[in-house]
Short mmCIF file of C-alpha atoms and ligand atoms in Angstrom, two decimals:
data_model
loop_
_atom_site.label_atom_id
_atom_site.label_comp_id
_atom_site.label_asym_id
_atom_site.label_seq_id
_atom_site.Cartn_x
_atom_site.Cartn_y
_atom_site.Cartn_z
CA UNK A 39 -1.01 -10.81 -6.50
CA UNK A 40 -1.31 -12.40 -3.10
CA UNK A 41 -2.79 -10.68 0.34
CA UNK A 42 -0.59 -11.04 3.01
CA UNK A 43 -2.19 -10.38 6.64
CA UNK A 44 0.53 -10.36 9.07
CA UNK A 45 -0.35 -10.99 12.90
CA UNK A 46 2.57 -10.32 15.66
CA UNK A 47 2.89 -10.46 18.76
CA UNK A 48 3.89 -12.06 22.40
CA UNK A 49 3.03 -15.58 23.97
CA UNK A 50 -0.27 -15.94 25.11
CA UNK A 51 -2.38 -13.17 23.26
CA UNK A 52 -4.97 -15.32 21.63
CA UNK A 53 -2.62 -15.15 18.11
CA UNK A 54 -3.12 -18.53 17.19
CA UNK A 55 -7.23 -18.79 18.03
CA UNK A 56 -7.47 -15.71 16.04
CA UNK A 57 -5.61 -16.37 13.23
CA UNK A 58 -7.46 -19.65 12.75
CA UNK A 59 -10.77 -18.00 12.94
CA UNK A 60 -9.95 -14.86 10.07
CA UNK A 61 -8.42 -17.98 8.18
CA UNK A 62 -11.71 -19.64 7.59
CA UNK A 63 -13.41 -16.76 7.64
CA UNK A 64 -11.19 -14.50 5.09
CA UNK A 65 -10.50 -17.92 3.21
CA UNK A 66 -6.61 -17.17 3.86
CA UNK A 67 -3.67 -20.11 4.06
CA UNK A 68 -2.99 -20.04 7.79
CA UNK A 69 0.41 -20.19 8.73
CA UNK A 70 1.80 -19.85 12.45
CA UNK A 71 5.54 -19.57 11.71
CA UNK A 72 5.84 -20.37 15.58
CA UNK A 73 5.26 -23.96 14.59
CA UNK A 74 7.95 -24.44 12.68
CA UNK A 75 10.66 -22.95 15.15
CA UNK A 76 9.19 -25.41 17.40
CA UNK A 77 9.50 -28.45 15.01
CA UNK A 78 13.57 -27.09 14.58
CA UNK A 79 13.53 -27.27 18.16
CA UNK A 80 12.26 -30.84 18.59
CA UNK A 81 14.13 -32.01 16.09
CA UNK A 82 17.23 -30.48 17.37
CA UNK A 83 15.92 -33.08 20.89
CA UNK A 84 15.26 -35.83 19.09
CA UNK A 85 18.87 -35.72 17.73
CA UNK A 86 20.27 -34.53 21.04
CA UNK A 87 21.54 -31.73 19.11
CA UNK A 88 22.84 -28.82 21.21
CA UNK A 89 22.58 -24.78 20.57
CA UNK A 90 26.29 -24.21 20.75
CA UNK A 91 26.38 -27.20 17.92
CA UNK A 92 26.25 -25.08 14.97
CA UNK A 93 27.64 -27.34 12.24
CA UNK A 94 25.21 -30.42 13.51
CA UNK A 95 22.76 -27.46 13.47
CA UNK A 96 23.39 -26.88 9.68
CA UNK A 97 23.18 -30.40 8.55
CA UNK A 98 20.28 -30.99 10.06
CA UNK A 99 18.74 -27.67 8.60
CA UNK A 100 19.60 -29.34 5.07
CA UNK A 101 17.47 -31.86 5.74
CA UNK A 102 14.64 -30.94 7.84
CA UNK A 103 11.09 -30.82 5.77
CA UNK A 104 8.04 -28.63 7.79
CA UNK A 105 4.55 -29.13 6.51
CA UNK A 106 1.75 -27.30 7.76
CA UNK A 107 -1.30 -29.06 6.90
CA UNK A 108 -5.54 -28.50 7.50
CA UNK A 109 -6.55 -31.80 8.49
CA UNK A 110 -10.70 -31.68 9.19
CA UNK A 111 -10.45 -28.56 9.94
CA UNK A 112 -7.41 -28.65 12.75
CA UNK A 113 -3.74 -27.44 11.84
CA UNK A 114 -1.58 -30.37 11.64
CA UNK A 115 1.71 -29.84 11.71
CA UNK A 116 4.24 -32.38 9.95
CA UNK A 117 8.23 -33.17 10.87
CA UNK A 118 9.76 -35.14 8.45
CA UNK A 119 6.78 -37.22 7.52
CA UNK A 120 5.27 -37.51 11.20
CA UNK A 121 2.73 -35.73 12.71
CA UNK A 122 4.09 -33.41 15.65
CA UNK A 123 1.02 -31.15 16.25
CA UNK A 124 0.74 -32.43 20.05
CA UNK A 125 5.37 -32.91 20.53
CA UNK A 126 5.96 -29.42 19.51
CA UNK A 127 3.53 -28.45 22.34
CA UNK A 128 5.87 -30.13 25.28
CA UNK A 129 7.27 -28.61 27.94
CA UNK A 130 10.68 -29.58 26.61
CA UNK A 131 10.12 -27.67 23.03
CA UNK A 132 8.86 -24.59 24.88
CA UNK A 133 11.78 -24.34 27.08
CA UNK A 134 14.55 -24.34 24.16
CA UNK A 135 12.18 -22.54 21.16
CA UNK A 136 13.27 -19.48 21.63
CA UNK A 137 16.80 -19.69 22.03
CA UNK A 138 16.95 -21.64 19.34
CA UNK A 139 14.85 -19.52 16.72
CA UNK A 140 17.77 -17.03 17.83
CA UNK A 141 19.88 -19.02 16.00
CA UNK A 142 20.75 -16.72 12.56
CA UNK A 143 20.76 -19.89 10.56
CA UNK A 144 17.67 -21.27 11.49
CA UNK A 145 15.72 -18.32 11.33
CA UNK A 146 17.19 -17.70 7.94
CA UNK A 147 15.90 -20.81 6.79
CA UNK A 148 13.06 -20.38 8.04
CA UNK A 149 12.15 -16.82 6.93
CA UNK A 150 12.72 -18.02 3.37
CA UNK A 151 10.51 -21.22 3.98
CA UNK A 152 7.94 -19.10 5.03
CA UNK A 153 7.78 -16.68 2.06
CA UNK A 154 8.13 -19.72 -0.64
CA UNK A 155 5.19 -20.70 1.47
CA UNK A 156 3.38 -17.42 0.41
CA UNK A 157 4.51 -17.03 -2.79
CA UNK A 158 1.39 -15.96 -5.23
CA UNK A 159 -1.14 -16.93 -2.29
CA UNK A 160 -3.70 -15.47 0.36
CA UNK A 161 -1.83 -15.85 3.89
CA UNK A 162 -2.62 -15.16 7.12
CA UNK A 163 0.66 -15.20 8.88
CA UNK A 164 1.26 -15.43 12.61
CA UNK A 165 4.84 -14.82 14.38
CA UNK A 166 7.24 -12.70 16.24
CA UNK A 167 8.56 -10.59 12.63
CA UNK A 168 6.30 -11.32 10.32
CA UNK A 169 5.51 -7.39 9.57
CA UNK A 170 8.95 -6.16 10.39
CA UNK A 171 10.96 -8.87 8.13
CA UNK A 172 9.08 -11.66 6.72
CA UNK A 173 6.96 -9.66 4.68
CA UNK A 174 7.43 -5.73 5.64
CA UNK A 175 5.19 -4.94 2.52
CA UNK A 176 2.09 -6.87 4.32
CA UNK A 177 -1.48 -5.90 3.05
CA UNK A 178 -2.64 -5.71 6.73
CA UNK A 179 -0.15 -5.59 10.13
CA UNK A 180 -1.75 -6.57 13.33
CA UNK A 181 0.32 -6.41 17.02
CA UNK A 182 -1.63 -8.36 19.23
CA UNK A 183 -0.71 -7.67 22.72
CA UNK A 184 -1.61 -8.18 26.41
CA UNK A 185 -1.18 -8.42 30.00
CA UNK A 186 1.88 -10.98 31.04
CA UNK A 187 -0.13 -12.48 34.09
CA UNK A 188 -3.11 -13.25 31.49
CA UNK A 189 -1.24 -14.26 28.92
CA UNK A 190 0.55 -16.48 31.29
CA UNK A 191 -3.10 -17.29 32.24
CA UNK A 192 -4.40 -18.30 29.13
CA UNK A 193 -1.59 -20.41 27.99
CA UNK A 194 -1.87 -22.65 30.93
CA UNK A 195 -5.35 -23.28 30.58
CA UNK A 196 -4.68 -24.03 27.02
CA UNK A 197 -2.04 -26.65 28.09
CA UNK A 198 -4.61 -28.36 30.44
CA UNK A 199 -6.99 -28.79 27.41
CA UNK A 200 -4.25 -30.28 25.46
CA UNK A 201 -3.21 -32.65 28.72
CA UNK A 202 0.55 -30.53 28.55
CA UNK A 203 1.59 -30.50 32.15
CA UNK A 204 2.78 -26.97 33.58
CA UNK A 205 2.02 -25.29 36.85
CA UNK A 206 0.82 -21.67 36.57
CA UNK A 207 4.03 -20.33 37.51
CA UNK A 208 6.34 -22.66 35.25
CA UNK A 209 4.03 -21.01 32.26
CA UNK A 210 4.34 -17.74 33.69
CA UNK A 211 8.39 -17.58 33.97
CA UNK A 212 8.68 -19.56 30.67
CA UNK A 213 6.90 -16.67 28.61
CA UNK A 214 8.54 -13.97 30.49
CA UNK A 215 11.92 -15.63 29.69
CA UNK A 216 10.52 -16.27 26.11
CA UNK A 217 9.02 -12.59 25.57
CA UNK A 218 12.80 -11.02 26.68
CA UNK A 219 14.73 -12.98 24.67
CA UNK A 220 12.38 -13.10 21.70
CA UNK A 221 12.65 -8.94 22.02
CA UNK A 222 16.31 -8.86 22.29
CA UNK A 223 17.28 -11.19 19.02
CA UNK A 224 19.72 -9.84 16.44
CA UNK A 225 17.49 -10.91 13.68
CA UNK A 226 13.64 -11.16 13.79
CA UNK A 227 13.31 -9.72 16.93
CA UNK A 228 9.68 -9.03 18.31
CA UNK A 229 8.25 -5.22 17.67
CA UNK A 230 6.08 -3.64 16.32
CA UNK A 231 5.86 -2.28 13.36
CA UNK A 232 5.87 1.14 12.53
CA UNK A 233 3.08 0.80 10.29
CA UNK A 234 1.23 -2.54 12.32
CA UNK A 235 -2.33 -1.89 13.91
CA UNK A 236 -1.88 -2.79 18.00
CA UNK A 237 -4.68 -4.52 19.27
CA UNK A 238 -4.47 -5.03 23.35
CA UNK A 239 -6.43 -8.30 23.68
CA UNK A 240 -6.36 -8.04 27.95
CA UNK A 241 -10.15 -7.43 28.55
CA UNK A 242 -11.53 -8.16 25.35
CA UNK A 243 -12.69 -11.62 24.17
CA UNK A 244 -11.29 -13.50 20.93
CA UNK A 245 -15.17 -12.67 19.50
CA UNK A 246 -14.09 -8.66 19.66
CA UNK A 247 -10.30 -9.21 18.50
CA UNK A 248 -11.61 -11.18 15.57
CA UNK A 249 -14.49 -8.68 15.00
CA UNK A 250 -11.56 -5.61 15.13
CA UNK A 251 -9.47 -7.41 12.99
CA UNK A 252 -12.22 -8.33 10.11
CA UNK A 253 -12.82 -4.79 9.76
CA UNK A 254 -9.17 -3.42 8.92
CA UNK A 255 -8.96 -6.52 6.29
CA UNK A 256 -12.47 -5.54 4.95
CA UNK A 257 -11.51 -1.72 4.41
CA UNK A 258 -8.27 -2.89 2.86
CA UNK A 259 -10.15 -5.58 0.51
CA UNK A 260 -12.46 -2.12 -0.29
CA UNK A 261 -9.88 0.11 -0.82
CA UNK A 262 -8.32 -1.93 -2.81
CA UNK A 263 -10.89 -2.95 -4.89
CA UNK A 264 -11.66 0.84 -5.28
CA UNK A 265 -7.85 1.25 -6.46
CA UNK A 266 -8.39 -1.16 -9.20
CA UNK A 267 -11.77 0.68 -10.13
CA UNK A 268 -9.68 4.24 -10.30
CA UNK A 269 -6.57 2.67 -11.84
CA UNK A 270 -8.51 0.81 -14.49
CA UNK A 271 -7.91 2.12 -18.23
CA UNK A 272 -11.18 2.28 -20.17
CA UNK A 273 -9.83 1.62 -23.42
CA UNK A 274 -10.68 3.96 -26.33
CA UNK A 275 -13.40 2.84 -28.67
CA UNK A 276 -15.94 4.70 -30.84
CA UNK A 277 -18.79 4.76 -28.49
CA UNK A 278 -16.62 6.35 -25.84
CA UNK A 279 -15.30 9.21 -28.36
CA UNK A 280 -18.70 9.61 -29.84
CA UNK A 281 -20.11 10.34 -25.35
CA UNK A 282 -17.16 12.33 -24.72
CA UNK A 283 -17.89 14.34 -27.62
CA UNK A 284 -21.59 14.47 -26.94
CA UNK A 285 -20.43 15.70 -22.80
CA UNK A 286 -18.36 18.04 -24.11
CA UNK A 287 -20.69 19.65 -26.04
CA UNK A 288 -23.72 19.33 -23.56
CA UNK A 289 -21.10 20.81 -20.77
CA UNK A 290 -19.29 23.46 -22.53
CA UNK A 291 -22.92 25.04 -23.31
CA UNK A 292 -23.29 24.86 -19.60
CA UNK A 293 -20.30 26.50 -18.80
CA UNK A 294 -21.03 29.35 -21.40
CA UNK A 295 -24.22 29.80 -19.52
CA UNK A 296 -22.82 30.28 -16.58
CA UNK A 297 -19.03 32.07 -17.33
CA UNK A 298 -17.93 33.95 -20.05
CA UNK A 299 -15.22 32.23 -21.37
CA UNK A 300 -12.52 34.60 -22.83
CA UNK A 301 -9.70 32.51 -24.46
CA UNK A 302 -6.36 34.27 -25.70
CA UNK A 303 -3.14 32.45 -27.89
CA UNK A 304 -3.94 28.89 -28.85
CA UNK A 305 -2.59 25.14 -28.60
CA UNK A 306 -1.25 23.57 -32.21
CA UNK A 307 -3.49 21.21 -33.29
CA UNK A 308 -1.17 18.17 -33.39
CA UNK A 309 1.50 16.91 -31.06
CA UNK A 310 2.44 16.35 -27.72
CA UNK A 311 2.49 19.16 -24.69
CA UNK A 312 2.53 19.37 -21.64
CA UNK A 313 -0.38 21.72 -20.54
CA UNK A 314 0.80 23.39 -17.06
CA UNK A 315 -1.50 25.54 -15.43
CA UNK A 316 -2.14 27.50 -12.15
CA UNK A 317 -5.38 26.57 -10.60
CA UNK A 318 -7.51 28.39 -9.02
CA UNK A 319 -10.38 26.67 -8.60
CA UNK A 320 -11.92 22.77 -9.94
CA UNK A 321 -13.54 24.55 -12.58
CA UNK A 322 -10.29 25.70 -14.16
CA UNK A 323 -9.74 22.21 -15.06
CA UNK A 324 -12.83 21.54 -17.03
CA UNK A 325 -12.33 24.70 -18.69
CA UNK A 326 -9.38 23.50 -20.18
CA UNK A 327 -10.87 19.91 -21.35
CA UNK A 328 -13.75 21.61 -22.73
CA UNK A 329 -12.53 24.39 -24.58
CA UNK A 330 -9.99 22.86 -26.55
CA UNK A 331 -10.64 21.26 -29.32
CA UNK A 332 -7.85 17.85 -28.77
CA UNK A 333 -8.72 16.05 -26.12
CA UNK A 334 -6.74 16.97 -22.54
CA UNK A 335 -5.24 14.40 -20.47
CA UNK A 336 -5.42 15.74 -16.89
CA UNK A 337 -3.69 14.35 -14.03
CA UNK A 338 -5.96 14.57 -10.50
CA UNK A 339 -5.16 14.07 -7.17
CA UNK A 340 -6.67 10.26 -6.71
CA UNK A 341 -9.95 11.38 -4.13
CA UNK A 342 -11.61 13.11 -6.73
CA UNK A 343 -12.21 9.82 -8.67
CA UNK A 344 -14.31 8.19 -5.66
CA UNK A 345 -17.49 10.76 -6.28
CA UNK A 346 -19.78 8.98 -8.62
CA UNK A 347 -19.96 11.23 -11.69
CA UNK A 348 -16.58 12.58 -11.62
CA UNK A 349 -15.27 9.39 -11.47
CA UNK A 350 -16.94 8.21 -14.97
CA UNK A 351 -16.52 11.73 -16.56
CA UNK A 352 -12.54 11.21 -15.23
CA UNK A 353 -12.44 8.02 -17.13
CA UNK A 354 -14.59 9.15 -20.41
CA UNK A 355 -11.82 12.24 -20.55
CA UNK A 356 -8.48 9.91 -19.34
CA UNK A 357 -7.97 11.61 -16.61
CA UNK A 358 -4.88 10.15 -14.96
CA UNK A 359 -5.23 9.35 -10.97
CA UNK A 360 -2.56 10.25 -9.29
CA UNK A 361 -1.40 9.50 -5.17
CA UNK A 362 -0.56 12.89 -3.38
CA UNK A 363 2.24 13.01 -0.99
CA UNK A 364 4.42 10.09 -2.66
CA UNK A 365 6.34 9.52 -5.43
CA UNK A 366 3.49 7.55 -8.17
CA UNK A 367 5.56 5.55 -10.40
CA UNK A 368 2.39 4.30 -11.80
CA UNK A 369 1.10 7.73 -12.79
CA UNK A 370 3.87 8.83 -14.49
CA UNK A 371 4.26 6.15 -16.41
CA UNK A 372 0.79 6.61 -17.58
CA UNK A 373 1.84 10.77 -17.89
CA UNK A 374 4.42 9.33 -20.10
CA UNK A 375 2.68 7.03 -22.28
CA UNK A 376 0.28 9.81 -23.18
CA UNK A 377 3.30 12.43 -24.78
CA UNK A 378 4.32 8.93 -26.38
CA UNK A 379 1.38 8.78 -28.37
CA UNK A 380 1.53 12.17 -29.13
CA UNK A 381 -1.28 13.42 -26.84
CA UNK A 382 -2.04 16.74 -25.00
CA UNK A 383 -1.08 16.18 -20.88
CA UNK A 384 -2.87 18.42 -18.29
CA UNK A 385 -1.02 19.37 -14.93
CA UNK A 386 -1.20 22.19 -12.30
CA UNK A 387 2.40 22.60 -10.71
CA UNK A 388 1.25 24.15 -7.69
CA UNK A 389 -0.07 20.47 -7.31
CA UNK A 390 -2.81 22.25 -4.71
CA UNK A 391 -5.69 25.24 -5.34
CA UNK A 392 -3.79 28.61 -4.98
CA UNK A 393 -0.52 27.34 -4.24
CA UNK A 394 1.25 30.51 -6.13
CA UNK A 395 -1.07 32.62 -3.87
CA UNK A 396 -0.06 30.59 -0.89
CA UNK A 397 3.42 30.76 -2.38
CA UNK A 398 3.82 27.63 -1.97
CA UNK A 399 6.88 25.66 -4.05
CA UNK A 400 6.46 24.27 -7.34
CA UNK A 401 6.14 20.45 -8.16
CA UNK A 402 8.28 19.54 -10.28
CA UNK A 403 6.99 16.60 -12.09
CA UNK A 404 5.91 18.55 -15.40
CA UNK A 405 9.55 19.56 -16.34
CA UNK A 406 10.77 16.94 -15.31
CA UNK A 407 8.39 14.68 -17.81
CA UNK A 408 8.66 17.33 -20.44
CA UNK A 409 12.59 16.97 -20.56
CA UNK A 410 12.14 12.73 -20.09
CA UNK A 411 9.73 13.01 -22.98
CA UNK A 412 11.31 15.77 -25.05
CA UNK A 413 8.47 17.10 -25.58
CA UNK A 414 7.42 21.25 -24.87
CA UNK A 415 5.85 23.28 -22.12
CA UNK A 416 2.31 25.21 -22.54
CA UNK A 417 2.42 27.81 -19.77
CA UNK A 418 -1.88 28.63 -19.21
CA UNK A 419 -2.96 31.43 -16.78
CA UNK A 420 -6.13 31.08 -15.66
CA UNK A 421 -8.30 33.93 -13.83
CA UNK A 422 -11.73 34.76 -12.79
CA UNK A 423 -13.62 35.03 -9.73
CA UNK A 424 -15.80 32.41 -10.82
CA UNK A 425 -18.70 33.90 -9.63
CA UNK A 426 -21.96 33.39 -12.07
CA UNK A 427 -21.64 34.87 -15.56
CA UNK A 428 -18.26 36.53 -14.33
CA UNK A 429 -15.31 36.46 -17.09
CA UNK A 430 -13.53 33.33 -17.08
CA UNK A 431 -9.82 34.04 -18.84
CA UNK A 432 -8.04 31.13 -19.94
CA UNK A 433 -4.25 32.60 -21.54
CA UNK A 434 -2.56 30.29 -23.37
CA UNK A 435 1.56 30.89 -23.72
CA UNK A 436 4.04 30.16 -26.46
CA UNK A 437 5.34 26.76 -25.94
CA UNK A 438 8.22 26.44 -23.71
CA UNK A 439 11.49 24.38 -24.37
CA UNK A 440 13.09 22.82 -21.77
CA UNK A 441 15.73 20.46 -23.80
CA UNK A 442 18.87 22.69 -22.18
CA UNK A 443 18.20 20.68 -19.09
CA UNK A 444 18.39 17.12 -20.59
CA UNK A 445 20.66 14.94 -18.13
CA UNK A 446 20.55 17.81 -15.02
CA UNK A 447 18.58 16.71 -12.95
CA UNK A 448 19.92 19.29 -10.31
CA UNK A 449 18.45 22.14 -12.25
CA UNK A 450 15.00 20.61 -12.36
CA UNK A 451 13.65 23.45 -10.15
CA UNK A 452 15.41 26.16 -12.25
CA UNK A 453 13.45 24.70 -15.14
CA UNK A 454 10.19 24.79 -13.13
CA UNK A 455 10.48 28.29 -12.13
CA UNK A 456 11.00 29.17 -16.04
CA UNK A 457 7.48 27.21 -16.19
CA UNK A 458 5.94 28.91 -13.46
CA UNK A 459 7.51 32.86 -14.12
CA UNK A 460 5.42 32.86 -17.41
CA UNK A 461 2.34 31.34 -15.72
CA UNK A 462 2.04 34.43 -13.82
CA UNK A 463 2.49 36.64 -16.07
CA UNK A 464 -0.04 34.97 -18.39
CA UNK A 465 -2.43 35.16 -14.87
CA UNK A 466 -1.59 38.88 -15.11
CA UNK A 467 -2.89 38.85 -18.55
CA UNK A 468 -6.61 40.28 -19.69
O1 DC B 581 4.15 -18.61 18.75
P1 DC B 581 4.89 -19.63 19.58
O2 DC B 581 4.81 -19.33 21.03
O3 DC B 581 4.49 -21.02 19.23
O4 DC B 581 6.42 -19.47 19.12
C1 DC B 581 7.44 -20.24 19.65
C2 DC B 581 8.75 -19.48 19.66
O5 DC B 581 9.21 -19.31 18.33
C3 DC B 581 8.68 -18.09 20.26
O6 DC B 581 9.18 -18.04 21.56
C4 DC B 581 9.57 -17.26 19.41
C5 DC B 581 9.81 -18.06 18.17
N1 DC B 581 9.26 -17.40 17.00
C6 DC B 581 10.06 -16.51 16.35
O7 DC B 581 11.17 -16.23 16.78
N2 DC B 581 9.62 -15.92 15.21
C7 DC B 581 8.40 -16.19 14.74
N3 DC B 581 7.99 -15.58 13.59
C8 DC B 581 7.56 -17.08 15.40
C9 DC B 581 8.01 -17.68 16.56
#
């Protein structure tokens, strides 16, 4: 899977310098996708192509080839064959670029160079769109913005290190005439994304952007590399049965210490269920795992795995991680593959602690596996004030069959309700 860092924004706001810099430093494929409207652009002079010249436009498309190449450590940028780095630069090119990146056909071809360019690497990818349409699904989304005048600023200083030859004010108008129609395009225009981190470079030096920047890409690289920890499936083996077993034991003596687990009706010994259960409390959960004989595949919320010992004891029971607040395909299918093989599933509907108290609504995930699964309901009250060596009561009810509401998916919350009516009475139970 590649990581795709994504860094829009204006003329002028230090993109380029910046991007170069997290390259190296990130070890990312740089790619400023500004480079290649240009080369379209110089091309389209060399050829004395014009913009209203759409067919001449399209042929030359066809045959254009863009390379973007690290030569001793400076981005080289190829046209055909020939090295442009310094052309695309001119005076000339910056005067027509934008119109013509306007230009649906260019920017189509384009767009779709630019993701073959990505495809199964690390990019760092600088532009006008790049988070809005190139790649909306970007790991990281940077908007890099700042003042016009010091924009306007920079970029003419820049020129005078290259030997490009604008005035102050030629610089100046062309990005202002660049940033409005670059804002106003029907496709790729420049904004920011909903979901893109703004950075306003104005008063801050390209040390502090970069330094800003490195730590949203670290804390992504981290949380993702925590995601694959939590997501990871510890396959079964004998050692991990025979230290489950051993916890179990070791904790359920615990628990007896400190509650006085009361158990009433029972779960048959083989097959798969779907355990749903009000909960009251995080020890309600453990309760269940350790006072059943089969083993108890709970689903929890996806935090709980990032404490140290809850995370191992979450994988030595397969416990299944699940996002809050989204629909986890991942989770389910996991939810799934557990009733496949015939295993016991652990949920609590109200998805929260004391939801029913809260009366808050119902997930309804659990029927809605149960009828994808075909497999039945076990409604479990749970109550106690779990207060030391107070009564713990754990009610199990008669399995539930939801098959009537195969292939309605409308009545999903009717079926939940069924679920949840006989939890509370079960709750109500001594
Ligand atoms: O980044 P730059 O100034 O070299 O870009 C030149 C022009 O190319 C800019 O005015 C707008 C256009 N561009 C674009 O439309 N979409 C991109 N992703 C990158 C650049």
């Amino acid at each position: 899977m590649s990581f795709i860092v994504a860094i829009d924004g204006p003329a002028g706001t230090g993109k380029g310098t910046v991007t170069k810099i997290l390259a190296k430093k990130f070890k990312l494929i740089n790619v400023d996708t500004g480079a290649m409207y240009r080369c379209v652009a110089l091309e389209m002079l060399n050829k004395g192509i014009k913009i209203e010249e759409l067919d001449k436009i399209k042929e030359m498309l066809e045959n254009i080839t863009i390379d973007l190449k690290e030569e001793n450590g400076v981005q080289t940028v190829f046209l055909n064959g020939e090295n442009v780095t310094k052309d695309i630069r001119s005076k000339e090119v910056s005067e027509i670029v934008s119109p013509v990146s306007s230009i649906r056909e260019v920017r189509l071809k384009m767009v779709a160079l630019q993701r073959k360019m990505a495809e199964g690497k690390d990019i760092i990818m600088e532009g006008r769109d790049i988070g809005t349409y190139v790649f909306p699904t970007a790991d990281v989304k940077i908007y890099l913005d700042a003042d016009l005048e010091e924009r306007a600023r920079r970029r003419f200083q820049q020129n005078k290190e290259k030997g490009i030859n604008m005035s102050y004010v030629e610089v100046l108008e062309n990005i202002k005439k660049r940033d409005e129609n670059d804002k106003s395009k029907e496709l790729g225009a420049l904004k920011v994304a909903h979901d893109a981190e703004v950075i306003d470079s104005t008063s801050k030096s390209i040390n502090q952007v970069v330094r800003e920047i490195s730590e949203i890409i670290r804390k992504k690289k981290k949380d993702y590399k925590l995601q694959g920890k939590i997501y990871k499936i510890r396959k079964e083996n004998a050692w991990k049965k025979f230290v489950r077993k051993v916890v179990k034991v070791f904790l359920s003596a615990l628990y007896h210490i400190a509650y006085r687990v009361k158990i009433t009706g029972k779960v048959p010994e083989q097959g798969a269920y779907i355990l749903c259960c009000n909960h009251i409390n995080y020890l309600d959960a453990a309760a269940i795992v350790l006072f059943n004989k089969r083993k108890v595949n709970f689903v929890a919320k996806e935090d709980l795995f990032t404490h140290g010992i809850l995370f191992w004891l979450g994988h030595l029971f397969d416990a299944i991680p699940i996002k809050r607040d989204m629909q986890d395909i991942e989770a389910m299918k996991r939810c799934l593959k557990v009733l496949k093989n015939g295993e016991l599933l652990g949920i609590f509907p109200e998805g929260t602690r004391k939801g029913m108290e809260k009366n808050m609504k119902a997930k309804n995930g659990a029927a809605f596996m149960a009828i994808k699964a075909g497999v039945k309901v076990i409604p479990v009250g749970i109550h106690g004030t779990f207060k030391p060596f107070s009564k713990v009561y754990i009610n199990y009810g008669e399995p539930i069959d939801l098959s009537v509401y195969k292939n309605q998916k409308d009545k999903l919350d009717e079926a939940t309700e069924i679920v949840m009516n006989q939890i509370k009475e079960l709750v109500e139970k001594e």
